[in-house]
Coordinates of C-alpha atoms in Angstrom, one line a residue:
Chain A
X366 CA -88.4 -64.9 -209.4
X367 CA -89.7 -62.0 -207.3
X368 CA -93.3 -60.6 -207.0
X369 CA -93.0 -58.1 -209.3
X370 CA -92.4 -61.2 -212.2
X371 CA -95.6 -62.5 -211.6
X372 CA -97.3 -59.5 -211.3
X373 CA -95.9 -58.1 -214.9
X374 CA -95.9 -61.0 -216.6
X375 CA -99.6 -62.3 -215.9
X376 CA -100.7 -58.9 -216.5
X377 CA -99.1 -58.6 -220.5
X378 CA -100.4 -62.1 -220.9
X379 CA -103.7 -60.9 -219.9
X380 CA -103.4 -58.0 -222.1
X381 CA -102.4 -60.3 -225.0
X382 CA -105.0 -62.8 -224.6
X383 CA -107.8 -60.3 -223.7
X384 CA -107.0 -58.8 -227.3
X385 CA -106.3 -62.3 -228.5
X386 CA -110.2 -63.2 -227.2
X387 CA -111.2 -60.0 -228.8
X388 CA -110.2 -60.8 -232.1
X389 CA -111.2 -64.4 -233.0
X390 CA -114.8 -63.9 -233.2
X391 CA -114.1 -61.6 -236.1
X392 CA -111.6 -64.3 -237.8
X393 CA -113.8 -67.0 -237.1
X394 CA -116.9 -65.4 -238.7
X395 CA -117.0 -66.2 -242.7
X396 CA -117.0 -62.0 -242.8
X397 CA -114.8 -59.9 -245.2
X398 CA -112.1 -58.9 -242.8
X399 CA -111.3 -62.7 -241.8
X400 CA -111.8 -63.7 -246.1
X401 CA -109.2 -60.9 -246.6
X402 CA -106.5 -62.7 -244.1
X403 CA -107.1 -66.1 -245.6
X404 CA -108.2 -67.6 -242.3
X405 CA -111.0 -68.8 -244.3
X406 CA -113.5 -70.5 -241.2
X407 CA -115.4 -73.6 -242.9
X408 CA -119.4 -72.9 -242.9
X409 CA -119.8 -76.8 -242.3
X410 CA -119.7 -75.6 -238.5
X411 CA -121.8 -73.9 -237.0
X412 CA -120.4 -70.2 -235.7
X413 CA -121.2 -70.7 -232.2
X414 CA -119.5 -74.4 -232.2
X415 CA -116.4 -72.6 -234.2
X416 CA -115.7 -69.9 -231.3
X417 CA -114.8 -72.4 -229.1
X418 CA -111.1 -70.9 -229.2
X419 CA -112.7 -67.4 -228.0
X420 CA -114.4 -69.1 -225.5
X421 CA -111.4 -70.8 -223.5
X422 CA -108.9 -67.6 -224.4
X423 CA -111.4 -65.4 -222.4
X424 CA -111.8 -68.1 -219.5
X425 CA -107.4 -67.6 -219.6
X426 CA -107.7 -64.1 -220.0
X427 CA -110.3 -63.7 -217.0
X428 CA -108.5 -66.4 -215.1
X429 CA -105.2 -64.5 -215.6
X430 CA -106.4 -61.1 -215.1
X431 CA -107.6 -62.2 -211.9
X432 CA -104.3 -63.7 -210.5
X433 CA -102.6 -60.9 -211.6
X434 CA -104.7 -58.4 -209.3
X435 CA -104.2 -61.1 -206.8
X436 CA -100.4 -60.9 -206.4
X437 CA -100.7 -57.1 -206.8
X438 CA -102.6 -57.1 -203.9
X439 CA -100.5 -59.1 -201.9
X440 CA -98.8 -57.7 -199.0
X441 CA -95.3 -56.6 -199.6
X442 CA -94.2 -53.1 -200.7
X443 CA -96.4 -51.4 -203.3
X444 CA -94.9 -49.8 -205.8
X445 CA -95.5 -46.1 -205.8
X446 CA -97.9 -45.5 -208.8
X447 CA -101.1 -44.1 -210.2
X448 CA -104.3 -44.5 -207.9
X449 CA -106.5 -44.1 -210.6
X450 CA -105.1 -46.6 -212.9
X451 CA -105.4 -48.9 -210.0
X452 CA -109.4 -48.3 -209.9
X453 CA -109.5 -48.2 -213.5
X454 CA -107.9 -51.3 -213.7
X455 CA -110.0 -53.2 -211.2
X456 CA -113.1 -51.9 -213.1
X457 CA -111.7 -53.5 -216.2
X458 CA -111.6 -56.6 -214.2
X459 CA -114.9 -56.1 -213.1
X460 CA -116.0 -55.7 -216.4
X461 CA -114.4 -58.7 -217.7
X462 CA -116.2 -61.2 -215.1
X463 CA -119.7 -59.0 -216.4
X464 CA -117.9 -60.2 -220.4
X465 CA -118.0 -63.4 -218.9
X466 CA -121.5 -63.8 -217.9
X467 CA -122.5 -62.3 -221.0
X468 CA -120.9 -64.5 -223.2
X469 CA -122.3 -67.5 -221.4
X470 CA -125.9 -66.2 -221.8
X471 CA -124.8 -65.6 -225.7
X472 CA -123.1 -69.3 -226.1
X473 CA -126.8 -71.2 -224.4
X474 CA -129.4 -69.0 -226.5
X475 CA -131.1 -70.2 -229.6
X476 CA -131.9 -67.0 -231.6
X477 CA -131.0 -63.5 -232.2
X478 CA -130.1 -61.7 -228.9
X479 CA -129.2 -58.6 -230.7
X480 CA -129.5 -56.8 -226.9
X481 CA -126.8 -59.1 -225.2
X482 CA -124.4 -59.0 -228.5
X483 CA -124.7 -55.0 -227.8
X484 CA -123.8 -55.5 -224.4
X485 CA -121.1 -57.8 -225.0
X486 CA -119.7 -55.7 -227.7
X487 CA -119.8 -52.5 -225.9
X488 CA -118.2 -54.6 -222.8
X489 CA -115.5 -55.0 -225.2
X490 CA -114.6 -51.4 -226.2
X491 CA -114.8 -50.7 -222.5
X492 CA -112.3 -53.2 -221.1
X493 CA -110.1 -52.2 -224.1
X494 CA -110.1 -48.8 -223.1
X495 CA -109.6 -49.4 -219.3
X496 CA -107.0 -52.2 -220.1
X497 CA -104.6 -49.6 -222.0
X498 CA -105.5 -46.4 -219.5
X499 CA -104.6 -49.1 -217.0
X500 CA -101.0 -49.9 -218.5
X501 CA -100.7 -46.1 -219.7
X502 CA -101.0 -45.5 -216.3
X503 CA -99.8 -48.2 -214.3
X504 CA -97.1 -50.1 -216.3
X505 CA -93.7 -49.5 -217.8
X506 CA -94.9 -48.7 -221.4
X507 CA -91.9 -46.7 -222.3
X508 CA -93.2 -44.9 -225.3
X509 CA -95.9 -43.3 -222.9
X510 CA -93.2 -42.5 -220.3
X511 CA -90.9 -40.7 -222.9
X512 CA -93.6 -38.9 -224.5
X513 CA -94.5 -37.2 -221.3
X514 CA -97.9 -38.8 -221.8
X515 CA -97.7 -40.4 -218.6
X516 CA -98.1 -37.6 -216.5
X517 CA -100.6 -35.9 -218.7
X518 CA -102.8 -39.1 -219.2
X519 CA -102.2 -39.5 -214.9
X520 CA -103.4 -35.5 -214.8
X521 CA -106.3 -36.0 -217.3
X522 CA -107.5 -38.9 -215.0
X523 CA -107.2 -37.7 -211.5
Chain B
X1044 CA -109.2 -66.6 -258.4
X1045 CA -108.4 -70.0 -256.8
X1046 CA -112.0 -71.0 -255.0
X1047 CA -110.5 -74.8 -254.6
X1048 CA -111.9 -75.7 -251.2
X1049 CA -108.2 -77.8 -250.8
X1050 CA -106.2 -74.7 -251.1
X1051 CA -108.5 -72.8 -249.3
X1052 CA -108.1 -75.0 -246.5
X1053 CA -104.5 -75.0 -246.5
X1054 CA -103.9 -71.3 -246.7
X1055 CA -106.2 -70.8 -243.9
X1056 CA -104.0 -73.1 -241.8
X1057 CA -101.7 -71.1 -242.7
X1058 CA -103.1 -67.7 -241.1
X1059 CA -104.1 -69.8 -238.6
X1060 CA -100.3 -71.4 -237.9
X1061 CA -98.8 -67.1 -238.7
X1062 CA -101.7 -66.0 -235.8
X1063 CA -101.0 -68.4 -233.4
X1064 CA -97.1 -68.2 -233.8
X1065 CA -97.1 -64.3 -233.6
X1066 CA -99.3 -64.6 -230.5
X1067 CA -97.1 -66.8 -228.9
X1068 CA -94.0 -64.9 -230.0
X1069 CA -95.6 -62.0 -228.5
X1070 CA -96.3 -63.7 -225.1
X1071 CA -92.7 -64.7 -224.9
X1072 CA -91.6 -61.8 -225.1
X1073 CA -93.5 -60.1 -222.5
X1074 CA -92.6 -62.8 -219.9
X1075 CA -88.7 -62.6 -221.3
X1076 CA -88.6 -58.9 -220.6
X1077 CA -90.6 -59.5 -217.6
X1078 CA -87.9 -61.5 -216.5
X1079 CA -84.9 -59.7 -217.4
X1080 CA -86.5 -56.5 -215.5
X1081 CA -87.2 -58.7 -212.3
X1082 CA -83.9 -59.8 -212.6
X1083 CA -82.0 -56.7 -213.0
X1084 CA -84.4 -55.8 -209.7
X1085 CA -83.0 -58.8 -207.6
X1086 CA -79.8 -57.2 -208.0
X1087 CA -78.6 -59.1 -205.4
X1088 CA -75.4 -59.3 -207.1
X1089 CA -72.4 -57.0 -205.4
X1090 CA -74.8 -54.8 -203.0
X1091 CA -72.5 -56.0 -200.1
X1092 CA -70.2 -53.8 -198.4
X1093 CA -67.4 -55.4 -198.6
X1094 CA -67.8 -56.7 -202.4
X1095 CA -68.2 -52.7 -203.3
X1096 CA -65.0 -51.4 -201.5
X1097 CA -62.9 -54.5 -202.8
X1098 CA -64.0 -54.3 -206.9
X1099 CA -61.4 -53.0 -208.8
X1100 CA -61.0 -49.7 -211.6
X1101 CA -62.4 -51.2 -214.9
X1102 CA -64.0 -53.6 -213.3
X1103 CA -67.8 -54.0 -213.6
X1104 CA -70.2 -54.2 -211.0
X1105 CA -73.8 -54.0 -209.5
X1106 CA -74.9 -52.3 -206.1
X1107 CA -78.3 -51.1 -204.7
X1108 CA -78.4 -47.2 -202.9
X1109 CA -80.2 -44.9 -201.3
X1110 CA -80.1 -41.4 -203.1
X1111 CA -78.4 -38.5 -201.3
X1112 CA -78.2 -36.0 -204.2
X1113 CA -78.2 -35.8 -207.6
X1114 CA -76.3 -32.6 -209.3
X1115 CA -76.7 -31.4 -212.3
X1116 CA -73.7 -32.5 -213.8
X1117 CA -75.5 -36.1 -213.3
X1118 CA -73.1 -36.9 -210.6
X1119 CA -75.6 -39.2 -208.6
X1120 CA -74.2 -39.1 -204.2
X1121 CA -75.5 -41.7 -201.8
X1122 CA -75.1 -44.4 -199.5
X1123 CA -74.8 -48.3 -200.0
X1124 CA -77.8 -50.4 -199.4
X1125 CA -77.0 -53.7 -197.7
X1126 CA -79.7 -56.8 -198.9
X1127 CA -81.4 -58.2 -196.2
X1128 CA -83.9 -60.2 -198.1
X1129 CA -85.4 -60.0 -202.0
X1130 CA -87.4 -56.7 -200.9
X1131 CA -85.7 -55.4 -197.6
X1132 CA -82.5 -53.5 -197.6
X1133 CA -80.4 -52.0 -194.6
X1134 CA -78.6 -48.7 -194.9
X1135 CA -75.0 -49.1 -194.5
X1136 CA -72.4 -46.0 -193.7
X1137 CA -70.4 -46.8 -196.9
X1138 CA -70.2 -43.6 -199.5
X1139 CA -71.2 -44.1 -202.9
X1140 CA -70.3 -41.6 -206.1
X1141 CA -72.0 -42.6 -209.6
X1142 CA -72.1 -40.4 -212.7
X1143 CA -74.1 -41.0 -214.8
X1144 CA -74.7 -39.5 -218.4
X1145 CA -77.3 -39.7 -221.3
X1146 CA -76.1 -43.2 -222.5
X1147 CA -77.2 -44.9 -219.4
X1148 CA -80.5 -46.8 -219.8
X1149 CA -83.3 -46.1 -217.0
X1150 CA -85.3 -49.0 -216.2
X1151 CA -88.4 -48.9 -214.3
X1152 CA -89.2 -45.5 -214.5
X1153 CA -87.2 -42.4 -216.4
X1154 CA -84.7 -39.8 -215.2
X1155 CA -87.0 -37.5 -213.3
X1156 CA -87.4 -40.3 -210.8
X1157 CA -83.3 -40.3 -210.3
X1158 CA -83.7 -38.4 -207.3
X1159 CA -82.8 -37.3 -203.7
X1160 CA -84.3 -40.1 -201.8
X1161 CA -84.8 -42.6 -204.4
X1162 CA -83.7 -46.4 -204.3
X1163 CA -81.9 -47.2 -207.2
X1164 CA -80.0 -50.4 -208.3
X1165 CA -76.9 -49.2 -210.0
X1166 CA -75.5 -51.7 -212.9
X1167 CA -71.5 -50.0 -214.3
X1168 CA -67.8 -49.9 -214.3
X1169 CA -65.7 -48.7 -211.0
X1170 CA -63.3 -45.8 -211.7
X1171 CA -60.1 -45.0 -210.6
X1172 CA -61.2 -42.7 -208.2
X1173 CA -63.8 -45.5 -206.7
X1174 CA -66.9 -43.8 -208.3
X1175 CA -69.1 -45.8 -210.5
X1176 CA -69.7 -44.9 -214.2
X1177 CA -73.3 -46.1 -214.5
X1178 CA -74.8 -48.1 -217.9
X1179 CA -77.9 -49.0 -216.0
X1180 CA -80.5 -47.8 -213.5
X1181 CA -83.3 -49.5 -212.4
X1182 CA -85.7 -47.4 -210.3
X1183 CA -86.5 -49.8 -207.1
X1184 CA -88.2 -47.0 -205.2
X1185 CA -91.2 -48.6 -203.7
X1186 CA -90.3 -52.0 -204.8
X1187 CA -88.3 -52.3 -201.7
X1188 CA -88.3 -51.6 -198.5
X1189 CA -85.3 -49.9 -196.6
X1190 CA -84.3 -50.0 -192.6

């Protein structure tokens, strides 16, 4: 397998499990939206104890995302592509390790900290929308390419 | 409504098994077409000089050039690329003549990049004449380097 294997293929598992980390805490939550699936989470357990799931798929997806901006910055020929997907994706990344820290802080406190859950939720929308500017821009999503959108979303952004 | 706390259980093993399984299934995928794109890239296959002047009418084969011209009757003009290693080619003297048409797929990028200058990795069937009816082109163009 060549570079650019490892490079696409970490990076669409990072995707998946970024979204994958994104959605448990609503399925694990006794809320409406995860009652209307049927996952069902038992209340015997407390909510924090039940994310563990979210917890290790973001500790993949960070781990993941990481190597996968590793081996794209490895030396060997880059690829000629958008500049300014490649910034917006390293600020996802940044923002990702910043997710990190804040869901440690919100996995060790005791009581409401409405603040950080703010934080860490609007984290979220943010890496969501760098992640898919990032691929927009960046990687082979064909239905982007045909549109034309590729070259307008690459205009709109530089 | 069923509120039996057994049933509940088991249908939300269910969604559970359905998420996990569709999350997986999409994973796979990803890496399969991951893959299958790297490998259509190694296209090591027939980029050899003597391989291409030796195959055949009808038969089917795979080489890797450097764009001369493209006109627009889609005839793509060039010359062979020799692999050196996975991401360094040579340029070699030999002539290469590929039409191509609307059925061929474009990997890696889309027709626009199918240009003068461009490294491409040509996947079809050799014609009568020598030139190469392309199914396939995978845009290589800064993937590789070429000397």
């Amino acid at each position: 397998m060549n570079a650019f294997f490892y490079r696409s293929a970490s990076g669409w598992v990072a995707c998946i499990l970024t979204v994958v980390a994104m959605l448990l805490p609503y399925l694990l939550r006794s809320g409406r939206l995860s009652q209307a699936l049927g996952f069902g989470p038992s209340r015997d357990v407390p909510y924090l104890r039940r994310m563990w799931p979210h917890y290790w798929t973001g500790y993949l997806a960070l781990g993941l995302s990481f190597y996968h901006a590793w081996v794209s910055m490895a030396p060997g020929p880059l690829p000629r592509t958008s500049l300014a997907g490649l910034w917006l994706g390293t600020f996802g990344l940044l923002l990702l390790f910043v997710q990190f820290l804040l869901g440690l802080v919100l996995q060790q406190s005791r009581g409401p900290n409405a603040v950080t859950r703010g934080l860490h939720f609007w984290s979220m929308v943010g890496i969501l929308v760098l992640v898919f500017v990032h691929v927009a821009l960046n990687g082979p999503l064909p239905l982007l390419r045909v549109a034309g959108a590729r070259i307008s979303l690459q205009s709109f952004v530089l | 409504m069923n509120t039996d706390p057994g049933t509940k259980t088991r249908s939300g093993r269910k969604a559970w098994v359905a998420f996990i399984a569709v999350v997986v299934a999409v994973a796979a995928f990803a890496i399969w077409k991951s893959a299958s794109v790297s490998r259509s890239m190694a296209a090591a296959a027939a980029s050899d000089e003597r391989q291409f002047s030796e195959s055949t009418p009808g038969s089917k084969t795979k080489f890797v050039m450097e764009i001369g011209e493209v006109t627009v009757e889609k005839i793509i003009r060039g010359k062979l690329l020799q692999k050196k290693t996975e991401e360094l080619y040579t340029r070699t003297t030999t002539p290469v003549r590929v039409q191509s048409s609307e059925k061929a797929s474009v990997v890696m990028g889309t027709l626009a990049d199918v240009k003068a200058g461009a490294i491409v990795h040509i996947a079809g069937t050799v014609q009568n004449d020598h030139s190469v009816q392309a199914e396939q082109i995978v845009i290589l163009t800064g993937y590789v380097k070429v000397q």
